[in-house]
Short mmCIF file of C-alpha atoms in Angstrom, two decimals:
data_model
loop_
_atom_site.label_atom_id
_atom_site.label_comp_id
_atom_site.label_asym_id
_atom_site.label_seq_id
_atom_site.Cartn_x
_atom_site.Cartn_y
_atom_site.Cartn_z
CA MET A 9 -17.66 -25.93 -31.45
CA THR A 10 -15.93 -25.12 -34.70
CA GLU A 11 -13.04 -22.83 -35.35
CA ALA A 12 -15.39 -19.98 -36.47
CA ASP A 13 -17.55 -20.51 -33.37
CA ARG A 14 -14.40 -20.20 -31.29
CA THR A 15 -13.26 -17.14 -32.92
CA LYS A 16 -16.82 -15.60 -32.79
CA ASP A 17 -17.19 -16.42 -29.05
CA ALA A 18 -13.66 -14.92 -28.40
CA ALA A 19 -14.13 -11.67 -30.02
CA VAL A 20 -17.77 -11.09 -28.13
CA ASP A 21 -16.00 -11.92 -24.72
CA GLN A 22 -12.99 -9.86 -25.57
CA GLN A 23 -15.23 -7.02 -26.32
CA LEU A 24 -17.19 -7.37 -23.11
CA LEU A 25 -14.10 -7.64 -21.23
CA GLU A 26 -12.78 -4.31 -22.75
CA ARG A 27 -16.11 -2.68 -21.82
CA TRP A 28 -15.71 -4.00 -18.40
CA HIS A 29 -12.04 -2.76 -18.11
CA ALA A 30 -13.23 0.79 -19.04
CA GLY A 31 -15.80 0.69 -16.14
CA ASP A 32 -19.01 -0.66 -18.04
CA GLU A 33 -20.55 -2.73 -15.13
CA ARG A 34 -23.29 -3.84 -17.85
CA ALA A 35 -20.58 -5.58 -19.37
CA ALA A 36 -20.27 -8.00 -16.29
CA THR A 37 -24.04 -8.84 -16.57
CA ALA A 38 -23.62 -9.65 -20.26
CA ILE A 39 -20.79 -11.94 -19.33
CA VAL A 40 -22.52 -13.79 -16.59
CA GLU A 41 -25.59 -14.33 -18.74
CA ARG A 42 -23.43 -15.82 -21.47
CA HIS A 43 -21.54 -18.37 -19.21
CA ALA A 44 -23.58 -18.94 -15.96
CA THR A 45 -25.80 -21.65 -17.10
CA ALA A 46 -22.85 -23.60 -18.78
CA LEU A 47 -21.03 -23.37 -15.46
CA ALA A 48 -24.02 -24.66 -13.64
CA ARG A 49 -24.38 -27.62 -15.92
CA PHE A 50 -20.64 -28.29 -16.01
CA ALA A 51 -20.82 -28.35 -12.07
CA LEU A 52 -23.54 -30.50 -12.17
CA SER A 53 -21.75 -32.97 -14.59
CA LEU A 54 -18.73 -32.97 -12.03
CA GLY A 55 -21.11 -34.27 -9.47
CA VAL A 56 -21.95 -31.15 -7.46
CA ARG A 57 -25.25 -31.24 -6.13
CA ASP A 58 -25.40 -28.67 -3.04
CA ASP A 59 -24.68 -24.77 -3.46
CA LEU A 60 -24.76 -24.62 -7.03
CA ASP A 61 -25.52 -20.88 -7.12
CA GLU A 62 -22.61 -20.33 -4.57
CA LEU A 63 -20.30 -22.28 -6.58
CA VAL A 64 -20.96 -20.53 -9.93
CA GLN A 65 -20.81 -17.05 -8.07
CA ASP A 66 -17.51 -18.08 -6.73
CA THR A 67 -16.21 -18.92 -9.88
CA PHE A 68 -17.08 -15.54 -11.36
CA VAL A 69 -15.88 -13.77 -8.29
CA ARG A 70 -12.48 -15.50 -8.72
CA ALA A 71 -12.30 -14.97 -12.29
CA PHE A 72 -13.20 -11.11 -12.21
CA ALA A 73 -10.72 -10.51 -9.25
CA ALA A 74 -7.80 -12.14 -11.63
CA LEU A 75 -8.89 -11.12 -14.94
CA ASP A 76 -5.50 -9.62 -15.53
CA SER A 77 -4.19 -13.17 -15.63
CA PHE A 78 -6.70 -14.12 -18.27
CA ARG A 79 -4.75 -14.93 -21.34
CA ALA A 80 -6.28 -13.97 -24.68
CA ASP A 81 -5.14 -17.06 -26.45
CA SER A 82 -7.75 -18.75 -24.19
CA LEU A 83 -11.53 -18.80 -24.35
CA LEU A 84 -13.14 -17.00 -21.49
CA ARG A 85 -15.64 -19.93 -20.93
CA THR A 86 -12.73 -22.43 -20.96
CA TRP A 87 -10.89 -20.31 -18.19
CA LEU A 88 -14.16 -20.09 -16.25
CA PHE A 89 -14.52 -24.08 -16.34
CA THR A 90 -10.94 -24.47 -15.29
CA ILE A 91 -11.42 -22.16 -12.25
CA GLU A 92 -14.96 -23.83 -11.36
CA ARG A 93 -13.32 -27.37 -11.41
CA ARG A 94 -10.42 -26.13 -9.43
CA LEU A 95 -12.84 -24.78 -6.90
CA VAL A 96 -14.94 -28.15 -6.82
CA LEU A 97 -11.80 -30.01 -6.28
CA ASP A 98 -10.90 -27.75 -3.37
CA ARG A 99 -14.25 -28.32 -1.69
CA ARG A 100 -13.71 -32.10 -2.02
CA ARG A 101 -10.49 -31.94 -0.33
CA ALA A 102 -12.07 -29.64 2.39
CA ALA A 103 -14.81 -32.01 2.81
CA ARG A 104 -12.53 -34.97 3.16
CA ARG A 105 -11.05 -32.93 6.19
CA GLN A 106 -14.22 -32.67 7.81
CA PRO A 107 -15.92 -36.25 8.21
CA ASP A 108 -19.23 -34.71 9.48
CA ILE A 109 -19.82 -33.36 5.85
CA VAL A 110 -20.82 -35.96 3.35
CA GLU A 111 -18.37 -36.42 0.61
CA VAL A 112 -19.29 -36.26 -2.96
CA MET A 113 -17.96 -39.43 -4.44
CA PRO A 114 -16.92 -39.61 -8.21
CA GLU A 115 -19.89 -42.06 -8.42
CA ASP A 116 -22.16 -39.31 -7.97
CA ALA A 117 -20.98 -37.45 -10.79
CA ALA A 118 -22.47 -36.83 -14.04
CA THR A 119 -26.00 -37.12 -12.63
CA GLY A 120 -27.11 -33.99 -10.70
CA PHE A 121 -30.59 -35.35 -10.71
CA HIS A 122 -32.96 -35.92 -7.76
CA ALA A 123 -34.97 -39.06 -7.31
CA LEU A 124 -38.04 -37.31 -8.99
CA ASP A 125 -36.29 -36.45 -11.86
CA ASN A 126 -34.90 -40.12 -12.40
CA MET A 127 -38.33 -41.20 -12.18
CA VAL A 128 -39.45 -38.93 -15.04
CA ALA A 129 -36.54 -39.42 -16.99
CA SER A 130 -36.86 -41.75 -19.99
CA GLU A 131 -35.11 -45.26 -19.88
CA THR A 132 -32.59 -44.39 -22.39
CA GLU A 133 -31.61 -41.23 -20.51
CA GLU A 134 -31.16 -43.45 -17.37
CA ARG A 135 -29.31 -45.82 -18.96
CA VAL A 136 -26.95 -42.97 -20.21
CA ARG A 137 -26.48 -41.64 -16.82
CA ASN A 138 -25.70 -44.87 -15.30
CA ALA A 139 -23.13 -45.48 -17.84
CA LEU A 140 -21.52 -42.16 -17.20
CA THR A 141 -21.16 -42.80 -13.64
CA ARG A 142 -19.25 -46.05 -14.62
CA LEU A 143 -16.49 -43.96 -16.30
CA SER A 144 -13.28 -42.94 -14.90
CA PRO A 145 -13.43 -39.26 -13.56
CA MET A 146 -11.09 -38.14 -16.36
CA GLN A 147 -12.99 -40.13 -19.16
CA ARG A 148 -16.09 -38.77 -17.75
CA ASP A 149 -14.90 -34.97 -17.72
CA VAL A 150 -13.64 -35.31 -21.01
CA PHE A 151 -16.69 -36.94 -22.73
CA THR A 152 -19.09 -34.52 -20.99
CA LEU A 153 -17.05 -31.31 -22.08
CA ARG A 154 -16.89 -32.77 -25.65
CA VAL A 155 -20.48 -33.91 -26.00
CA GLN A 156 -22.56 -32.07 -23.62
CA GLU A 157 -20.72 -28.55 -23.66
CA GLY A 158 -19.13 -28.95 -27.20
CA ARG A 159 -15.76 -28.08 -25.98
CA ALA A 160 -12.95 -28.55 -28.65
CA TYR A 161 -10.18 -30.93 -27.41
CA LYS A 162 -7.61 -28.01 -27.09
CA ASP A 163 -10.07 -26.54 -24.27
CA ILE A 164 -10.74 -29.92 -22.62
CA ALA A 165 -7.07 -30.37 -22.26
CA GLU A 166 -6.70 -26.72 -20.76
CA ILE A 167 -9.54 -27.31 -18.55
CA LEU A 168 -8.58 -30.70 -17.28
CA GLY A 169 -4.62 -30.04 -17.31
CA THR A 170 -4.05 -32.79 -19.76
CA THR A 171 -2.86 -32.97 -23.32
CA GLU A 172 -4.90 -32.56 -26.35
CA GLY A 173 -3.88 -36.23 -27.45
CA ALA A 174 -4.63 -37.69 -24.08
CA ALA A 175 -8.15 -36.04 -24.23
CA ARG A 176 -8.87 -37.46 -27.54
CA VAL A 177 -7.93 -41.05 -26.35
CA HIS A 178 -9.97 -40.56 -23.19
CA TYR A 179 -12.90 -39.47 -25.39
CA HIS A 180 -12.78 -42.46 -27.73
CA ASN A 181 -12.45 -44.95 -24.88
CA ALA A 182 -15.40 -43.41 -23.05
CA LEU A 183 -17.55 -43.34 -26.16
CA ARG A 184 -16.72 -47.00 -26.70
CA ALA A 185 -17.70 -47.90 -23.08
CA VAL A 186 -20.77 -45.89 -23.03
CA LYS A 187 -22.19 -47.16 -26.41
CA GLU A 188 -21.40 -50.87 -24.79
CA TRP A 189 -23.17 -50.01 -21.40
CA ILE A 190 -26.11 -48.43 -23.12
CA HIS A 191 -26.78 -51.51 -25.37
CA ASP A 192 -26.51 -54.04 -22.47
CA MET B 22 -19.17 -54.07 -36.20
CA THR B 23 -16.03 -52.52 -37.62
CA GLU B 24 -15.36 -49.30 -36.61
CA CYS B 25 -15.06 -46.04 -38.96
CA SER B 26 -11.53 -44.74 -40.04
CA ASN B 27 -12.71 -41.41 -40.96
CA VAL B 28 -11.40 -39.40 -38.15
CA ASP B 29 -12.47 -36.07 -39.68
CA VAL B 30 -16.18 -36.86 -39.77
CA GLN B 31 -15.90 -38.51 -36.12
CA ASP B 32 -14.42 -35.38 -34.86
CA LEU B 33 -17.55 -33.52 -36.20
CA LEU B 34 -20.17 -35.86 -34.76
CA PRO B 35 -20.51 -34.10 -31.53
CA GLU B 36 -21.21 -30.75 -33.16
CA PHE B 37 -23.50 -32.40 -35.68
CA ALA B 38 -25.56 -34.11 -32.81
CA ALA B 39 -25.92 -30.63 -31.32
CA GLY B 40 -26.97 -29.06 -34.66
CA GLU B 41 -24.07 -26.68 -34.52
CA LEU B 42 -22.51 -27.47 -37.67
CA PRO B 43 -22.27 -24.87 -40.54
CA ALA B 44 -24.17 -26.26 -43.67
CA ARG B 45 -21.36 -27.09 -45.77
CA GLU B 46 -19.99 -29.32 -43.21
CA ARG B 47 -23.25 -30.67 -42.23
CA GLU B 48 -23.88 -32.11 -45.66
CA SER B 49 -20.59 -33.64 -45.85
CA VAL B 50 -21.47 -35.39 -42.44
CA GLU B 51 -24.90 -36.45 -43.71
CA MET B 52 -23.49 -38.04 -46.94
CA HIS B 53 -20.85 -39.90 -44.86
CA LEU B 54 -23.70 -41.08 -42.53
CA ALA B 55 -25.72 -42.44 -45.23
CA SER B 56 -23.23 -45.06 -46.26
CA CYS B 57 -21.43 -45.59 -42.74
CA ALA B 58 -23.39 -47.84 -40.04
CA PRO B 59 -20.61 -47.45 -37.30
CA CYS B 60 -20.75 -43.65 -37.45
CA ARG B 61 -24.70 -43.86 -37.37
CA ASP B 62 -24.44 -46.01 -34.26
CA GLU B 63 -21.97 -43.32 -32.65
CA LEU B 64 -24.11 -40.55 -33.56
CA ASP B 65 -27.22 -42.39 -31.89
CA VAL B 66 -25.14 -42.63 -28.56
CA LEU B 67 -23.97 -38.95 -28.93
CA VAL B 68 -27.61 -37.87 -29.30
CA ALA B 69 -28.65 -39.90 -26.09
CA VAL B 70 -25.69 -38.48 -24.23
CA LEU B 71 -26.82 -35.05 -25.45
CA ASN B 72 -30.33 -35.47 -24.39
CA ALA B 73 -29.46 -36.70 -20.80
CA ARG B 74 -27.45 -33.35 -20.37
CA PRO B 75 -28.51 -32.04 -16.66
CA LEU B 76 -30.63 -29.20 -16.56
CA PRO B 77 -29.37 -26.75 -14.35
CA PRO B 78 -31.34 -24.38 -12.21
CA VAL B 79 -31.94 -20.64 -13.58
CA MET B 80 -28.93 -18.74 -12.14
CA ASN B 81 -29.57 -15.40 -10.34
CA VAL B 82 -27.51 -13.24 -12.61
CA ALA B 83 -28.24 -10.02 -10.68
CA ALA B 84 -26.84 -11.76 -7.40
CA ILE B 85 -23.68 -12.79 -9.16
CA VAL B 86 -23.13 -9.39 -10.53
CA ALA B 87 -23.70 -7.71 -7.26
CA ALA B 88 -20.71 -9.82 -5.66
CA LEU B 89 -18.33 -9.24 -8.46
CA PRO B 90 -15.45 -6.85 -7.61
CA ARG B 91 -15.63 -3.29 -9.16
CA PRO B 92 -13.56 -2.77 -12.29
CA ALA B 93 -10.34 -0.70 -11.71
CA VAL B 94 -10.84 2.33 -13.94
CA ALA B 95 -7.92 4.17 -14.77
CA SER B 96 -9.33 7.65 -15.81
CA PRO B 97 -9.44 9.94 -12.96
CA VAL B 98 -12.66 11.82 -11.90
CA LYS B 99 -12.62 15.04 -13.66
CA ALA B 100 -11.83 18.09 -11.77
CA ASP B 101 -15.29 19.69 -12.75
CA THR B 102 -17.20 16.92 -11.65
CA PRO B 103 -19.49 18.16 -8.57
CA ALA B 104 -19.57 14.86 -6.96
CA PRO B 105 -19.42 14.73 -3.46
CA PHE B 106 -16.41 12.51 -3.46
CA ARG B 107 -14.00 14.61 -5.16
CA VAL B 108 -10.83 15.71 -3.13
CA ILE B 109 -8.59 18.28 -3.93
CA ALA B 110 -5.54 17.01 -2.46
CA GLY B 111 -4.45 13.60 -1.33
CA GLY B 112 -5.19 11.85 -4.61
CA ALA B 113 -7.03 8.78 -2.54
CA ASN B 114 -10.02 8.63 -4.76
CA ASP B 115 -8.67 7.42 -7.98
CA ARG B 116 -11.62 5.11 -8.80
CA VAL B 117 -15.35 6.31 -9.92
CA PRO B 118 -17.39 5.32 -7.20
CA SER B 119 -20.17 3.04 -8.00
CA MET B 120 -23.89 3.84 -7.46
CA GLN B 121 -23.63 1.25 -4.55
CA GLN B 122 -20.68 3.06 -3.04
CA VAL B 123 -22.22 6.23 -3.64
CA ALA B 124 -25.39 5.12 -1.51
CA ARG B 125 -23.09 3.55 1.22
CA ALA B 126 -21.15 6.86 1.36
CA ARG B 127 -24.42 8.89 1.50
CA ARG B 128 -25.77 6.67 4.40
CA SER B 129 -22.71 6.94 6.38
CA GLN B 130 -22.49 10.86 6.06
CA PRO B 131 -22.97 12.32 9.56
CA SER B 132 -26.03 14.12 10.15
CA MET B 133 -25.92 17.93 10.07
CA PHE B 134 -25.76 18.43 13.73
CA GLY B 135 -22.95 15.88 13.93
CA SER B 136 -21.34 17.19 10.93
CA SER B 137 -21.09 20.68 12.47
CA LEU B 138 -19.56 19.24 15.69
CA MET B 139 -16.98 17.49 14.25
CA ARG B 140 -16.04 20.46 12.04
CA PHE B 141 -16.01 22.58 15.16
CA ALA B 142 -13.87 19.89 17.05
CA ALA B 143 -11.64 19.69 14.25
CA VAL B 144 -10.76 23.29 14.04
CA LEU B 145 -10.61 23.60 17.82
CA THR B 146 -8.07 20.84 17.92
CA LEU B 147 -5.82 22.05 15.24
CA VAL B 148 -5.89 25.62 16.47
CA SER B 149 -5.24 24.68 20.23
CA ALA B 150 -2.45 22.41 19.03
CA GLY B 151 -0.60 25.71 17.87
CA GLY B 152 1.67 26.37 15.06
CA LEU B 153 -0.89 25.25 12.55
CA SER B 154 -2.44 27.40 9.91
CA VAL B 155 -5.93 26.17 9.48
CA ILE B 156 -8.09 26.71 6.55
CA VAL B 157 -11.91 25.96 6.40
CA ALA B 158 -12.83 26.05 2.97
CA ASN B 159 -16.19 25.31 1.43
CA ARG B 160 -15.69 22.51 -1.22
CA SER B 161 -16.87 24.71 -4.08
CA SER B 162 -13.57 26.78 -3.51
CA THR B 163 -10.77 25.90 -5.72
CA ALA B 164 -8.26 27.92 -3.98
CA LEU B 165 -7.00 25.11 -2.08
CA SER B 166 -6.00 23.28 -5.18
CA ASP B 167 -3.71 25.92 -6.19
CA THR B 168 -2.02 26.10 -2.66
CA ASP B 169 0.83 23.50 -3.20
CA ALA B 170 1.65 23.68 0.55
CA ALA B 171 -1.68 22.89 1.65
CA SER B 172 -2.65 18.93 2.44
CA VAL B 173 -6.27 18.02 3.08
CA VAL B 174 -6.58 16.29 6.50
CA MET B 175 -10.12 16.08 6.33
CA ALA B 176 -12.94 16.37 4.06
CA ASP B 177 -16.57 15.58 4.17
CA SER B 178 -19.37 16.63 1.55
CA SER B 179 -19.40 20.35 2.50
CA TYR B 180 -16.06 21.39 3.88
CA MET B 181 -12.46 20.72 3.93
CA VAL B 182 -9.63 21.42 6.57
CA ALA B 183 -6.33 22.03 5.31
CA VAL B 184 -3.10 22.31 7.41
CA LEU B 185 -0.16 24.25 6.21
CA PRO B 186 3.43 22.83 6.82
CA GLU B 187 5.78 24.42 9.40
CA PRO B 188 7.95 26.50 9.41
CA TYR B 189 5.96 29.60 8.30
CA ALA B 190 7.36 32.17 6.00
CA PRO B 191 9.05 35.01 8.34
CA GLY B 192 6.55 37.68 9.26
CA THR B 193 3.43 35.59 8.23
CA THR B 194 0.90 35.07 11.16
CA PRO B 195 -1.20 31.78 11.21
CA VAL B 196 -4.68 32.67 10.21
CA GLN B 197 -7.95 30.77 10.12
CA ALA B 198 -9.77 31.47 6.96
CA VAL B 199 -13.43 30.94 6.49
CA VAL B 200 -14.11 30.88 2.84
CA SER B 201 -17.86 31.34 2.33
CA VAL B 202 -19.70 31.21 -0.96
CA ALA B 203 -22.84 33.15 -1.68
CA PRO B 204 -26.15 30.92 -1.63
CA SER B 205 -26.87 31.96 -5.09
CA VAL B 206 -23.81 30.24 -6.57
CA LEU B 207 -24.35 27.10 -4.53
CA PRO B 208 -25.36 24.01 -6.56
CA ILE B 209 -28.83 22.97 -5.72
CA GLN B 210 -28.48 19.61 -3.97
CA GLU B 211 -29.47 17.84 -0.84
CA LEU B 212 -30.40 19.80 2.37
CA SER B 213 -27.33 18.32 4.13
CA ASP B 214 -25.07 20.02 1.44
CA TYR B 215 -26.02 23.56 2.97
CA SER B 216 -24.51 24.99 6.29
CA ASP B 217 -26.33 25.55 9.43
CA ALA B 218 -26.45 29.55 8.54
CA GLU B 219 -27.55 28.93 5.24
CA LEU B 220 -30.36 26.76 6.21
CA ALA B 221 -31.25 29.39 9.07
CA LEU B 222 -31.21 31.78 6.14
CA LEU B 223 -33.46 29.74 4.20
CA LEU B 224 -35.88 29.15 6.76
CA GLU B 225 -36.05 32.74 7.45
CA ARG B 226 -36.81 33.45 4.09
CA LEU B 227 -39.52 30.87 3.86
CA ASP B 228 -41.17 32.19 6.73
CA ALA B 229 -41.10 35.78 5.49
CA TRP B 230 -42.42 34.45 1.89
CA ASP B 231 -45.93 35.46 1.17
CA GLY B 232 -46.43 32.66 -1.53
CA ALA B 233 -46.13 35.12 -4.37
CA PRO B 234 -44.84 33.00 -7.30
CA PRO B 235 -42.10 35.42 -8.55
CA VAL B 236 -40.22 35.40 -5.29
CA ASP B 237 -37.36 32.92 -4.98
CA PRO B 238 -37.55 31.59 -1.39
CA VAL B 239 -33.60 30.89 -1.61
CA ASN B 240 -32.41 34.20 -3.04
CA GLY B 241 -34.96 36.44 -1.70
CA PRO B 242 -37.17 38.77 -3.60
CA PRO B 243 -35.51 40.37 -6.62
CA THR B 244 -34.20 43.92 -6.15
CA SER B 245 -36.76 46.42 -7.31
CA SER B 246 -35.47 48.59 -9.92
CA PRO B 247 -36.59 52.21 -9.99
CA SER B 248 -39.32 52.71 -12.61
CA SER B 249 -40.92 55.66 -14.06
CA ASP B 250 -43.55 55.89 -11.44
CA THR B 251 -41.36 55.50 -8.37
CA VAL B 252 -40.89 58.42 -6.46
CA ILE B 253 -37.28 58.75 -5.17
CA GLN B 254 -37.13 60.57 -1.87
CA GLY B 255 -34.32 61.95 0.13
CA GLY B 256 -31.14 63.50 -0.85
CA SER B 257 -30.00 66.66 0.05
#
């Protein structure tokens, strides 16, 4: 995402949020339409397979209930990603406390595909997905956010609670590893 | 294979792979790629990762929006708004009700019979408690808003019951006042907005109505004015 795209995105979201605060409920629909798909895709890359709709909905509900705490120097999508990731981590912690529920392991992440999808996926795509599963969770999150979601390092650092420099290092290490594993 | 040291171009490669770069930067990257094998190799990996992007299911936007909390609107409802939610005193209703809230409120309204019973029971209770002044006013009345000492203790879509605080001014007598409004000035809304008496009047007039178009079934036939061929009888 270029700086110009960032500025434009922020302006559009800011305008929608102002309309929402003024009581225009149609602005909420526009906001959800702008970000729901990206949130669902990010959830898949985090390894979420079940209740994807519910997770995305919970993310929006949490966000709208706390819009007063949204800082204008952050992008709305970045903030939504941060909330969603926290929800995913909370669910994993809750799942660990309930042994009857199958825990989503980090190895499951970055796929989000069913067996049938894997069968029809190209060999290269399969190799990429396998390579992503071999990355550390932090490397994978940085790499997918940067490549598949087009997030800037500044946003990635905010979403993952790290620094911009650390995000760059994780990205380059992930890229090197994925390149090597794809060509294996 | 040696790695490229052009960090600026490497930073732009994910956006280049996604086709999101502006024309000038895209041309710059293309020129670099023409002479840089490591960056071309890196670009191939990024394109493959992008193509392997998971395809999420279509989100139900309407369901998500319906679950969202409503916006807190600071502007109060205008006093001349004929909404059934407006209260004259109390200030509890400082938000504009949404359509869902309106629908819920309408569903939860008691039936006309039940509503009348509730009003009667409330008035009886307050009068029997003694020492209270009870004012039952039609909601279209604005007199209550000017009565600073009055506080609204119960309100529904048609009537409000207000209680005056004690002690009363010397020489005054507690009074039960019923403020009625002529049917002709009532806004035409739902049947439940009319009182039992008004509905009875309405039915009576409908029964008496002969179907002639000029006659208003609510307000009755227009008063006939004397004309040139009318014979006025009587008088001494």
